[in-house]
Short mmCIF file of N, CA and C in Angstrom, two decimals:
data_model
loop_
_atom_site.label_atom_id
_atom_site.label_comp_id
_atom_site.label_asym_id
_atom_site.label_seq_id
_atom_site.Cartn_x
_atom_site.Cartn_y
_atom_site.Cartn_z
N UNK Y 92 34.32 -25.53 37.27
CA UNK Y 92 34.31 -24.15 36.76
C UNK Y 92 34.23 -23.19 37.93
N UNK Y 93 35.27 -22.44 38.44
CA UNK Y 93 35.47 -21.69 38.91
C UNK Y 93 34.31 -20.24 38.82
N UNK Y 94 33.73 -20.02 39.91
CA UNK Y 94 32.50 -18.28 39.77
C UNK Y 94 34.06 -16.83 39.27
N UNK Y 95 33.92 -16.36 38.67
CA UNK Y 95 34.48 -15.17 38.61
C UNK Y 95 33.53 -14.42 37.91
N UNK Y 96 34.25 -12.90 38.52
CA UNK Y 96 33.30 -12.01 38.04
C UNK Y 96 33.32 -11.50 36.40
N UNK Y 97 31.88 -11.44 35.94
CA UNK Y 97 31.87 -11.22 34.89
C UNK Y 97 30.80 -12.75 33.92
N UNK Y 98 31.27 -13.97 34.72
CA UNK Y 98 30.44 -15.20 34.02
C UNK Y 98 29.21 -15.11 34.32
N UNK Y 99 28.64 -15.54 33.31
CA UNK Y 99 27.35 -16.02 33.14
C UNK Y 99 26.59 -17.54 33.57
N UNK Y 100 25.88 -17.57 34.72
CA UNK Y 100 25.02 -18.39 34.81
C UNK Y 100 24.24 -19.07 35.53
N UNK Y 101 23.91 -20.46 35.25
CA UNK Y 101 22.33 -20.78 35.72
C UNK Y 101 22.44 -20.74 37.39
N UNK Y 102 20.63 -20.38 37.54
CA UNK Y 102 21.08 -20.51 39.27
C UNK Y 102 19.49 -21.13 39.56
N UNK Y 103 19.09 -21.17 40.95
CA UNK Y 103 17.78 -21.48 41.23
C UNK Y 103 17.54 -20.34 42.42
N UNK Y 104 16.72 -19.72 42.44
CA UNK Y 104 16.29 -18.67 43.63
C UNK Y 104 15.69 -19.78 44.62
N UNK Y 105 16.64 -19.27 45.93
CA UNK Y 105 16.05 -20.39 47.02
C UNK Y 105 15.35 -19.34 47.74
N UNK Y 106 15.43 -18.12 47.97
CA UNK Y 106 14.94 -17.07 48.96
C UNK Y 106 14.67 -15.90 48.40
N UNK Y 107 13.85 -15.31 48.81
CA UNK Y 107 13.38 -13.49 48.27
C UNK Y 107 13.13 -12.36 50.05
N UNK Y 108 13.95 -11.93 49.72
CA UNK Y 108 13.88 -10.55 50.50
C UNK Y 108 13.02 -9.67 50.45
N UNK Y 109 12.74 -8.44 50.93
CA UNK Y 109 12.49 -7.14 50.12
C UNK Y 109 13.51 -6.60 49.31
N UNK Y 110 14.78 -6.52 49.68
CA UNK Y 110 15.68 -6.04 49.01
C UNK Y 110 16.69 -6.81 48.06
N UNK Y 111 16.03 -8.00 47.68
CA UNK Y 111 16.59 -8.97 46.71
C UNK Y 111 16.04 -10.56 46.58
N UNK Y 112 16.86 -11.16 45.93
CA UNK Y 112 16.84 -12.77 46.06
C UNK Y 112 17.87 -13.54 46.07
N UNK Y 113 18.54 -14.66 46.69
CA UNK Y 113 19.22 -15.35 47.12
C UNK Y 113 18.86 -16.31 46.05
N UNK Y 114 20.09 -16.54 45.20
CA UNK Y 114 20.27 -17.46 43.87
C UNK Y 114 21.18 -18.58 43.79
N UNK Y 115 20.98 -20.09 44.27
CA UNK Y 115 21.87 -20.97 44.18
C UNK Y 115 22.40 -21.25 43.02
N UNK Y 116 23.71 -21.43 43.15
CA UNK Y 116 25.01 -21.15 42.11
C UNK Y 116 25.51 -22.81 42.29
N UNK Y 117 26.07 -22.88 41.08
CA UNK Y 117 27.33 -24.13 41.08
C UNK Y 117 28.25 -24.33 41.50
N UNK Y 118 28.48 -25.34 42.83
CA UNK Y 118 29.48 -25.63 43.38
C UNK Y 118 29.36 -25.10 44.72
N UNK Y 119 27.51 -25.41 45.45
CA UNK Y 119 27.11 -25.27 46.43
C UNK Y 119 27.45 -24.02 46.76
N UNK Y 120 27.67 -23.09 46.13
CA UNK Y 120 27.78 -21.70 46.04
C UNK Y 120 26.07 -21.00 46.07
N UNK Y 121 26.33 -19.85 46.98
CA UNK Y 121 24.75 -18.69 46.48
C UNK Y 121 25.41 -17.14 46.49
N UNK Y 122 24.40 -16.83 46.07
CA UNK Y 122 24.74 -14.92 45.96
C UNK Y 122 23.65 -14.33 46.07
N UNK Y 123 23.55 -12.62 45.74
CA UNK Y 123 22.24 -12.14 46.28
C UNK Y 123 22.14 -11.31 45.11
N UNK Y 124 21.29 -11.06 44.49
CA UNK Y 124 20.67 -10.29 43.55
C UNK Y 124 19.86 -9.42 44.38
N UNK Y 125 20.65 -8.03 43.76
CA UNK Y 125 20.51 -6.77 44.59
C UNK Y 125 18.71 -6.66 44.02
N UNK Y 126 17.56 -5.77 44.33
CA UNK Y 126 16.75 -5.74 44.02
C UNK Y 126 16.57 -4.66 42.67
N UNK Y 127 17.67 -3.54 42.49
CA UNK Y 127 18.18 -3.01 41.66
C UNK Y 127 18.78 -3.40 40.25
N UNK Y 128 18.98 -4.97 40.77
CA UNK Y 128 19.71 -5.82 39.33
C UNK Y 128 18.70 -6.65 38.86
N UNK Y 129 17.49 -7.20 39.23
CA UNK Y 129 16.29 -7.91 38.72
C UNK Y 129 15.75 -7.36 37.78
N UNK Y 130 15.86 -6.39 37.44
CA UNK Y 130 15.20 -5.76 35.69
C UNK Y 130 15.50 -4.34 35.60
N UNK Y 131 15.39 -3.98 34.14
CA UNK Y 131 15.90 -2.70 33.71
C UNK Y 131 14.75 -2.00 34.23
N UNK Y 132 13.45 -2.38 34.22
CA UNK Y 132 12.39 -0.98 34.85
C UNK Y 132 12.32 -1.52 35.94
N UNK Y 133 11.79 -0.51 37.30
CA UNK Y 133 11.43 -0.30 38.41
C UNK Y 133 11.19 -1.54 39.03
N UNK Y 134 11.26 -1.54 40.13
CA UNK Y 134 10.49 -3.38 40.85
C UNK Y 134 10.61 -2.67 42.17
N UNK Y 135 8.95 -2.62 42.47
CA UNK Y 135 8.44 -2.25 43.65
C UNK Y 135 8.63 -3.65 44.84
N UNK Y 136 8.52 -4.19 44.66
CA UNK Y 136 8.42 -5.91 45.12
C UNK Y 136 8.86 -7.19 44.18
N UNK Y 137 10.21 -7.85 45.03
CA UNK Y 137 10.91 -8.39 44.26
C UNK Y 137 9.60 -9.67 43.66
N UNK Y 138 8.53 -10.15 45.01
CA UNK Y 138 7.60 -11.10 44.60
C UNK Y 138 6.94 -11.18 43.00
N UNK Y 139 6.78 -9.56 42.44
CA UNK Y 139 6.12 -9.52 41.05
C UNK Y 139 6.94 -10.11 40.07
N UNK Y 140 8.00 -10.42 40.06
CA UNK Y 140 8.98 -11.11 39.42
C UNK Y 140 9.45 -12.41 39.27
N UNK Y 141 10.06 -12.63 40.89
CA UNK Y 141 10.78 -13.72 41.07
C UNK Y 141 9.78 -14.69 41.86
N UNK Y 142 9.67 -16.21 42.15
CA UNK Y 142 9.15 -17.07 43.16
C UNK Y 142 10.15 -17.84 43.49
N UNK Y 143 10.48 -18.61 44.84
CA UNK Y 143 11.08 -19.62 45.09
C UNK Y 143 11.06 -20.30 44.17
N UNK Y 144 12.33 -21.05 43.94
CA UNK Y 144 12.40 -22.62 43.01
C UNK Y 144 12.57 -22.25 41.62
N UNK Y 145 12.38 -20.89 40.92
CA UNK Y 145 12.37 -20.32 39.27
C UNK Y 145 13.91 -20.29 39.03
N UNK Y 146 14.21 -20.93 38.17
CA UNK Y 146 15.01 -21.37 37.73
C UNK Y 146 15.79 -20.12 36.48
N UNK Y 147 17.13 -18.79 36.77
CA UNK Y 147 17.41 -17.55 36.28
C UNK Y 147 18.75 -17.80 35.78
N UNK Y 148 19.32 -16.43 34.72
CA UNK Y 148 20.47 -16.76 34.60
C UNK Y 148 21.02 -15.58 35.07
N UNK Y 149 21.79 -15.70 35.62
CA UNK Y 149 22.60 -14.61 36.24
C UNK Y 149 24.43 -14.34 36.20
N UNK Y 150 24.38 -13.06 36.21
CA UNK Y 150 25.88 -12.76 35.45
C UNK Y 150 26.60 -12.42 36.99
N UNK Y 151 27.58 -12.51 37.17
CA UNK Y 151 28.41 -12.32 38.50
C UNK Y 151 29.37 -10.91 38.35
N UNK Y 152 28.41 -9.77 39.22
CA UNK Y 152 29.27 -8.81 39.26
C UNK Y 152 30.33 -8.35 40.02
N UNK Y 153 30.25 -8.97 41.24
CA UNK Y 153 30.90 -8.56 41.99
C UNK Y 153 31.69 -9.79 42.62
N UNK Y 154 32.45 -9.82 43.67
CA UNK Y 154 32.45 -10.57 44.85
C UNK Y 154 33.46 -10.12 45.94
N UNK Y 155 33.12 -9.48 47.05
CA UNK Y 155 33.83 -8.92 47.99
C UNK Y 155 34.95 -9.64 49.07
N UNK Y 156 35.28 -8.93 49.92
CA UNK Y 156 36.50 -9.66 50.61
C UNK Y 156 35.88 -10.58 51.31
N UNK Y 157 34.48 -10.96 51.80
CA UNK Y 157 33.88 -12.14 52.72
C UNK Y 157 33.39 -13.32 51.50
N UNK Y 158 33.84 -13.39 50.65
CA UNK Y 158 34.00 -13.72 49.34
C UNK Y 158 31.91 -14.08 49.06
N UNK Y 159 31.33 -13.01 49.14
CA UNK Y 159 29.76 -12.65 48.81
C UNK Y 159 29.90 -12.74 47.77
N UNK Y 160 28.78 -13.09 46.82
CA UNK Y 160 28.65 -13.06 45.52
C UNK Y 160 27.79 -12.01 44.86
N UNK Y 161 28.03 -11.46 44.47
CA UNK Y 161 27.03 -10.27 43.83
C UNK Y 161 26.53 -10.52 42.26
N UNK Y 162 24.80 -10.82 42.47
CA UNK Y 162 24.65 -11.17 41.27
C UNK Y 162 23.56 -10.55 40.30
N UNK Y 163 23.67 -9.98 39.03
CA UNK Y 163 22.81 -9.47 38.57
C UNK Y 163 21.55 -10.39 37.15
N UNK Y 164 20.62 -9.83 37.51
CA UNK Y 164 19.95 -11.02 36.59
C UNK Y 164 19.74 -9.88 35.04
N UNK Y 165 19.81 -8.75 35.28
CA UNK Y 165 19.38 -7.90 34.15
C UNK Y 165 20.63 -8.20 33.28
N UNK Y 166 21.44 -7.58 33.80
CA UNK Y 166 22.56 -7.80 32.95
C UNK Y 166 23.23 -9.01 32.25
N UNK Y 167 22.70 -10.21 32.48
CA UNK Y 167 23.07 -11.62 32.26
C UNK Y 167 21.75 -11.02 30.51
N UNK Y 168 21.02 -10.34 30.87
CA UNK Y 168 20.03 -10.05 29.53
C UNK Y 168 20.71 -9.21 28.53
N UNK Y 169 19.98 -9.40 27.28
CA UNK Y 169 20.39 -8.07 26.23
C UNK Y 169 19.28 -7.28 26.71
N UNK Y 170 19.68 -5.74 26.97
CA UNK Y 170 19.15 -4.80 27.16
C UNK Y 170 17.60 -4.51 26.32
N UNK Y 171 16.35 -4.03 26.92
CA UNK Y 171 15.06 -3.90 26.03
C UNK Y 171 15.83 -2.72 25.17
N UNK Y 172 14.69 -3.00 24.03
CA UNK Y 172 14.89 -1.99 22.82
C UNK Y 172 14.81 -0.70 23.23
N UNK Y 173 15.18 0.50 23.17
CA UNK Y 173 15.05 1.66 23.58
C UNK Y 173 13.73 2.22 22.64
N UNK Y 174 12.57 2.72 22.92
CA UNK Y 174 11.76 3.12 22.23
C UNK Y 174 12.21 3.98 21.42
N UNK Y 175 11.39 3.74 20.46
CA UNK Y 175 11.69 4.59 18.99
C UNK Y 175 11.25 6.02 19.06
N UNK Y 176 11.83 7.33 18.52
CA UNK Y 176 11.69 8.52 18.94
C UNK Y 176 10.78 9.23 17.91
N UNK Y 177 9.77 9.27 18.14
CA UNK Y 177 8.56 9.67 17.27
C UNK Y 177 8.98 11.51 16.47
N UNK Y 178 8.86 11.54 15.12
CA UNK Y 178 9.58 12.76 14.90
C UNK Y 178 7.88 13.57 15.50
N UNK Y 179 8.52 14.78 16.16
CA UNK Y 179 7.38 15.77 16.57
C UNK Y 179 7.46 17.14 16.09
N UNK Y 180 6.83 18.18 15.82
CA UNK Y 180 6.68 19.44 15.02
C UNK Y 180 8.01 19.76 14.79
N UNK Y 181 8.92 20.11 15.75
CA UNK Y 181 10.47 20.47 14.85
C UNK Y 181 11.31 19.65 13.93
N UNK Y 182 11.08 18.51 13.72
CA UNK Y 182 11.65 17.56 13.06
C UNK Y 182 11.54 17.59 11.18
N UNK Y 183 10.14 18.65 11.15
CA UNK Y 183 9.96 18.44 9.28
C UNK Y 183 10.48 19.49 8.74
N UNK Y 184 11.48 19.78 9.18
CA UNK Y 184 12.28 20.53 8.32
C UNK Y 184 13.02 21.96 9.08
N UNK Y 185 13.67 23.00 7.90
CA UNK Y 185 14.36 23.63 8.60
C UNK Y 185 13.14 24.95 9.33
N UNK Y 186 13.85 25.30 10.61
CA UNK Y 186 12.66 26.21 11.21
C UNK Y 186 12.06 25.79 12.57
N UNK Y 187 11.45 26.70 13.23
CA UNK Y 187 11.12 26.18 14.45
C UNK Y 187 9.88 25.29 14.31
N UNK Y 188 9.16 25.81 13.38
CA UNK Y 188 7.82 24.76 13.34
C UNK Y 188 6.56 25.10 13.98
N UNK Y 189 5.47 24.57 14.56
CA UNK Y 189 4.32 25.08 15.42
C UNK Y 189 4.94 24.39 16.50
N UNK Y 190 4.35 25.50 17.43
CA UNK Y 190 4.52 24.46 18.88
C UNK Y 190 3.17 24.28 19.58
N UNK Y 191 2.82 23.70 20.05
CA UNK Y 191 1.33 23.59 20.55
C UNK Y 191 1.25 24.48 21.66
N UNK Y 192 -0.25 25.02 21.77
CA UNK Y 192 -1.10 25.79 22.66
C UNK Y 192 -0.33 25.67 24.15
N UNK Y 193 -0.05 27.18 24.55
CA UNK Y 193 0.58 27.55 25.79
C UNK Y 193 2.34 27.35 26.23
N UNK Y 194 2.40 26.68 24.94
CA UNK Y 194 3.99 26.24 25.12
C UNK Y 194 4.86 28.05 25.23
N UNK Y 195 5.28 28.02 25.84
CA UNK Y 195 5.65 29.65 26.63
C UNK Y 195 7.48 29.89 26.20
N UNK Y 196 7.91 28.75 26.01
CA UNK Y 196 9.68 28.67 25.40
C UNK Y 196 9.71 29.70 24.53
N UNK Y 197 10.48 30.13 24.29
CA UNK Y 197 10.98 31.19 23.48
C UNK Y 197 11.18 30.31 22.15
N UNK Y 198 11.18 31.22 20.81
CA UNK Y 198 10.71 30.46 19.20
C UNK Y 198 12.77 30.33 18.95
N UNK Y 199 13.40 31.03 19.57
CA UNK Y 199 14.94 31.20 18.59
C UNK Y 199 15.18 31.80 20.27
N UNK Y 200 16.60 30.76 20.20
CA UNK Y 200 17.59 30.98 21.67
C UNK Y 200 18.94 32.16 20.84
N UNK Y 201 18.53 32.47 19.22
CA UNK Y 201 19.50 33.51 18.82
C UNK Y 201 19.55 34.59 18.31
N UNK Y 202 19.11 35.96 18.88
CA UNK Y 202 19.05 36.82 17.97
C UNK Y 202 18.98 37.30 17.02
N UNK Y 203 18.11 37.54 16.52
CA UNK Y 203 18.07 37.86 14.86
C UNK Y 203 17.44 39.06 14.41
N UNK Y 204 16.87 39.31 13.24
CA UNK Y 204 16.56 40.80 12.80
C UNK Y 204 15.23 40.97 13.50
N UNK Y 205 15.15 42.15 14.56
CA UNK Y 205 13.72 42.21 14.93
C UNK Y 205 13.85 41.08 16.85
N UNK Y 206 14.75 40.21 16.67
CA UNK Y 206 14.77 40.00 17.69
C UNK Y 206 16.19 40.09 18.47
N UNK Y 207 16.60 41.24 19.06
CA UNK Y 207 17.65 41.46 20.00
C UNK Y 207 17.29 40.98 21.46
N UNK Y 208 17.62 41.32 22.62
CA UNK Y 208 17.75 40.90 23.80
C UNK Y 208 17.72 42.34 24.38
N UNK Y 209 16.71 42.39 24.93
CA UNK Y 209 16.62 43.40 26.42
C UNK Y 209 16.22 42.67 27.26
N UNK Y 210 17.19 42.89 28.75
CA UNK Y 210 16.79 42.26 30.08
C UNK Y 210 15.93 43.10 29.92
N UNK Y 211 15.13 42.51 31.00
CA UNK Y 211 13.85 42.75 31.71
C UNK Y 211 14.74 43.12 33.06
N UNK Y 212 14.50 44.24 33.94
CA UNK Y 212 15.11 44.52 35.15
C UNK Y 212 14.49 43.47 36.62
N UNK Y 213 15.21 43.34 37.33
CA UNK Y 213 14.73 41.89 38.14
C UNK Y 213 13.99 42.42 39.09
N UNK Y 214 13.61 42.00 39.22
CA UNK Y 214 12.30 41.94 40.77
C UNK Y 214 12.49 41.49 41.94
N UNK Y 215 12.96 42.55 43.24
CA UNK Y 215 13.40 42.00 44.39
C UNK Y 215 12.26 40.82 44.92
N UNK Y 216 12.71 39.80 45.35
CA UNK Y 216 11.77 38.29 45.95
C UNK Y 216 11.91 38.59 47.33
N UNK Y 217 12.70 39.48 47.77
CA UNK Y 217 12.74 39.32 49.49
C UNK Y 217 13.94 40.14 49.79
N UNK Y 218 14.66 39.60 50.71
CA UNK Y 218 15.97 40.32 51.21
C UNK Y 218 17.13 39.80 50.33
N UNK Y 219 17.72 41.38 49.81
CA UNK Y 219 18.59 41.30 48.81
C UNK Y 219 20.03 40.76 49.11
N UNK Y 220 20.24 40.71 50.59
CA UNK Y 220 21.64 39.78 50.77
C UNK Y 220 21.59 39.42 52.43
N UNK Y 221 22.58 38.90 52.50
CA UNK Y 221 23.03 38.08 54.06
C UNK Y 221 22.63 39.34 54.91
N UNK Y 222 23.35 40.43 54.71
CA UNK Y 222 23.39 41.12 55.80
C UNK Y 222 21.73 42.01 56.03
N UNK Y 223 20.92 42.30 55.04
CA UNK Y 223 19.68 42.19 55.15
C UNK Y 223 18.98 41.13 55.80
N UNK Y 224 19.32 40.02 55.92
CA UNK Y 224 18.58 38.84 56.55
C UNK Y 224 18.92 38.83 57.46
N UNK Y 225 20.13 38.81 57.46
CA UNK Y 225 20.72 38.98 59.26
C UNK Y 225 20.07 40.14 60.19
N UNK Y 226 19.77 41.45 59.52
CA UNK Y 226 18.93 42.47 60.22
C UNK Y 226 18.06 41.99 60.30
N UNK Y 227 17.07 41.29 59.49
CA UNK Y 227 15.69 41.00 60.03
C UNK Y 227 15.91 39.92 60.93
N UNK Y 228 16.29 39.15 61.22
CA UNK Y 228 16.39 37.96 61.88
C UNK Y 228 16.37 38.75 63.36
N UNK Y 229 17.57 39.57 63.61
CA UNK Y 229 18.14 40.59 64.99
C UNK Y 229 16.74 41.06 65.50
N UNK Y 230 16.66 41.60 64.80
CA UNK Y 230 15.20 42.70 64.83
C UNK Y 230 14.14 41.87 65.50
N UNK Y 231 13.81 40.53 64.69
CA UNK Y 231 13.03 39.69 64.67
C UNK Y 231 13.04 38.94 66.37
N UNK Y 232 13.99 38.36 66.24
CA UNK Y 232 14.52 37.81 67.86
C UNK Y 232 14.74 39.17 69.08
N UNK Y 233 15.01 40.37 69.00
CA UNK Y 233 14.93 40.64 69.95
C UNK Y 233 13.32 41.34 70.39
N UNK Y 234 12.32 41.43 69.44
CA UNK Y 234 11.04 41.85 69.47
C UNK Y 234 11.10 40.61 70.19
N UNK Y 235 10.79 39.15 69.99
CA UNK Y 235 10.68 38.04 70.87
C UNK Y 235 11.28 37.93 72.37
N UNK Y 236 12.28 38.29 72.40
CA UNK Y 236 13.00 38.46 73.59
C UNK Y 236 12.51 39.86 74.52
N UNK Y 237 12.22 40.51 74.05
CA UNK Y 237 11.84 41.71 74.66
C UNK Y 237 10.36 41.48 75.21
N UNK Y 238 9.31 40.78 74.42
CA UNK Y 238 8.13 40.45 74.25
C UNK Y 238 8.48 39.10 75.71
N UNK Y 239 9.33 38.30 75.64
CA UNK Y 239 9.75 37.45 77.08
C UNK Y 239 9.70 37.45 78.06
N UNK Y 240 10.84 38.85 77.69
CA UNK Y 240 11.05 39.41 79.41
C UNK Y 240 9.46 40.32 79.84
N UNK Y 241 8.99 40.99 79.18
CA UNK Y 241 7.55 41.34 79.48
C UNK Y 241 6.76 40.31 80.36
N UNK Y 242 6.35 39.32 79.46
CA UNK Y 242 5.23 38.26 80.46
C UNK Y 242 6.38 38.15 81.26
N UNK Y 243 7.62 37.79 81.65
CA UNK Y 243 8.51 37.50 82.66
C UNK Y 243 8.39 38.20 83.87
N UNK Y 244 8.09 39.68 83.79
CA UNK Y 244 7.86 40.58 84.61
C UNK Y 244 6.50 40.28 85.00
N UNK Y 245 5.43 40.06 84.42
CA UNK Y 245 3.80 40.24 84.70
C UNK Y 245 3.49 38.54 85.02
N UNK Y 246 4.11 37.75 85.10
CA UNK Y 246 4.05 36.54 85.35
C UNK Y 246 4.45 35.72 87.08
N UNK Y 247 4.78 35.23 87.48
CA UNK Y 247 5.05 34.25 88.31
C UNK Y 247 5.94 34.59 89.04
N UNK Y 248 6.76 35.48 88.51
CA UNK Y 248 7.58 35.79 89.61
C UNK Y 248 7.53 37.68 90.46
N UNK Y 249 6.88 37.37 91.26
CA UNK Y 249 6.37 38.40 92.11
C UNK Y 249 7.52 38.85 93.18
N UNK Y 250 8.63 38.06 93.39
CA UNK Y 250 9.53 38.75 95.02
C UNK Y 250 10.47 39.42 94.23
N UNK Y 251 10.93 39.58 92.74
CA UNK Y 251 12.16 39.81 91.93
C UNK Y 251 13.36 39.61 92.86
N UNK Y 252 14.39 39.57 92.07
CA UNK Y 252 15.45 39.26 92.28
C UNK Y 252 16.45 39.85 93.09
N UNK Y 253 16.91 39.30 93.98
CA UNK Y 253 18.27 39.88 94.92
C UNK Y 253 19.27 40.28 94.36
#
């Protein structure tokens, strides 16, 4: 039986990385199970999972031009159940519903009687464009530069310049 990508199956983990495990395949074949393909949630350390010698099934995703095997163990799985979506205050019916203490969202994203839309006028945060920043910056650097040449003068060099 020929590995192509896409089959399913058995392997033995001979090695663990940080960044994966090395899974002997059939037909003195191995591949590497990315540390990304060992389970649908998170894996800080492939060790919490896998040990030498554990015996996995693994699905073959890939295999590149140095003919590497790329192998995933999640996907050789049926996917976990997606948790069930608990109905919460907007769900019993038509209407926005209560929303709990401090929730600050607005009740209706649509206008209605009593509620129209007035901006609020904006509030400058700082410098209102490039060329404002660019003045302060100028301004900024040559107070520094000017402030330079000062100690430059009152400093170390006493014969000035020819």
């Amino acid at each position: 039986m020929g590995i192509e990508v896409g089959s399913i199956l058995d392997g033995k983990v001979t090695g663990i990385t940080k960044f994966g495990a090395f899974v002997s395949l059939p037909g003195n074949r191995s591949g590497l199970v990315h540390i990304s393909e060992i389970a649908y949630s998170y894996v800080n350390d492939v060790h919490d999972l896998l040990s030498e010698g554990q015996e996995v099934k693994v699905k073959v995703i890939g295999i590149d031009d140095n003919n590497r095997i790329n192998l995933s163990i999640k996907q050789a799985l049926p996917p976990p159940p997606r948790p069930e979506r608990r109905p919460g205050p907007r769900s019993g019916g038509p209407g926005p519903g209560p929303r709990p203490e401090g929730d600050r969202r607005p009740q209706s994203r649509r206008p209605g009687p009593g509620r129209g839309f007035t901006p609020e006028p904006a509030q400058p945060r700082g410098p209102a464009s490039f060329e404002d920043q660019l003045k302060q910056f100028m301004q900024s650097s040559d107070s520094k530069l000017s402030e330079l040449h000062m100690n430059e003068k009152r400093g170390s060099r006493r014969g000035g310049r020819k």
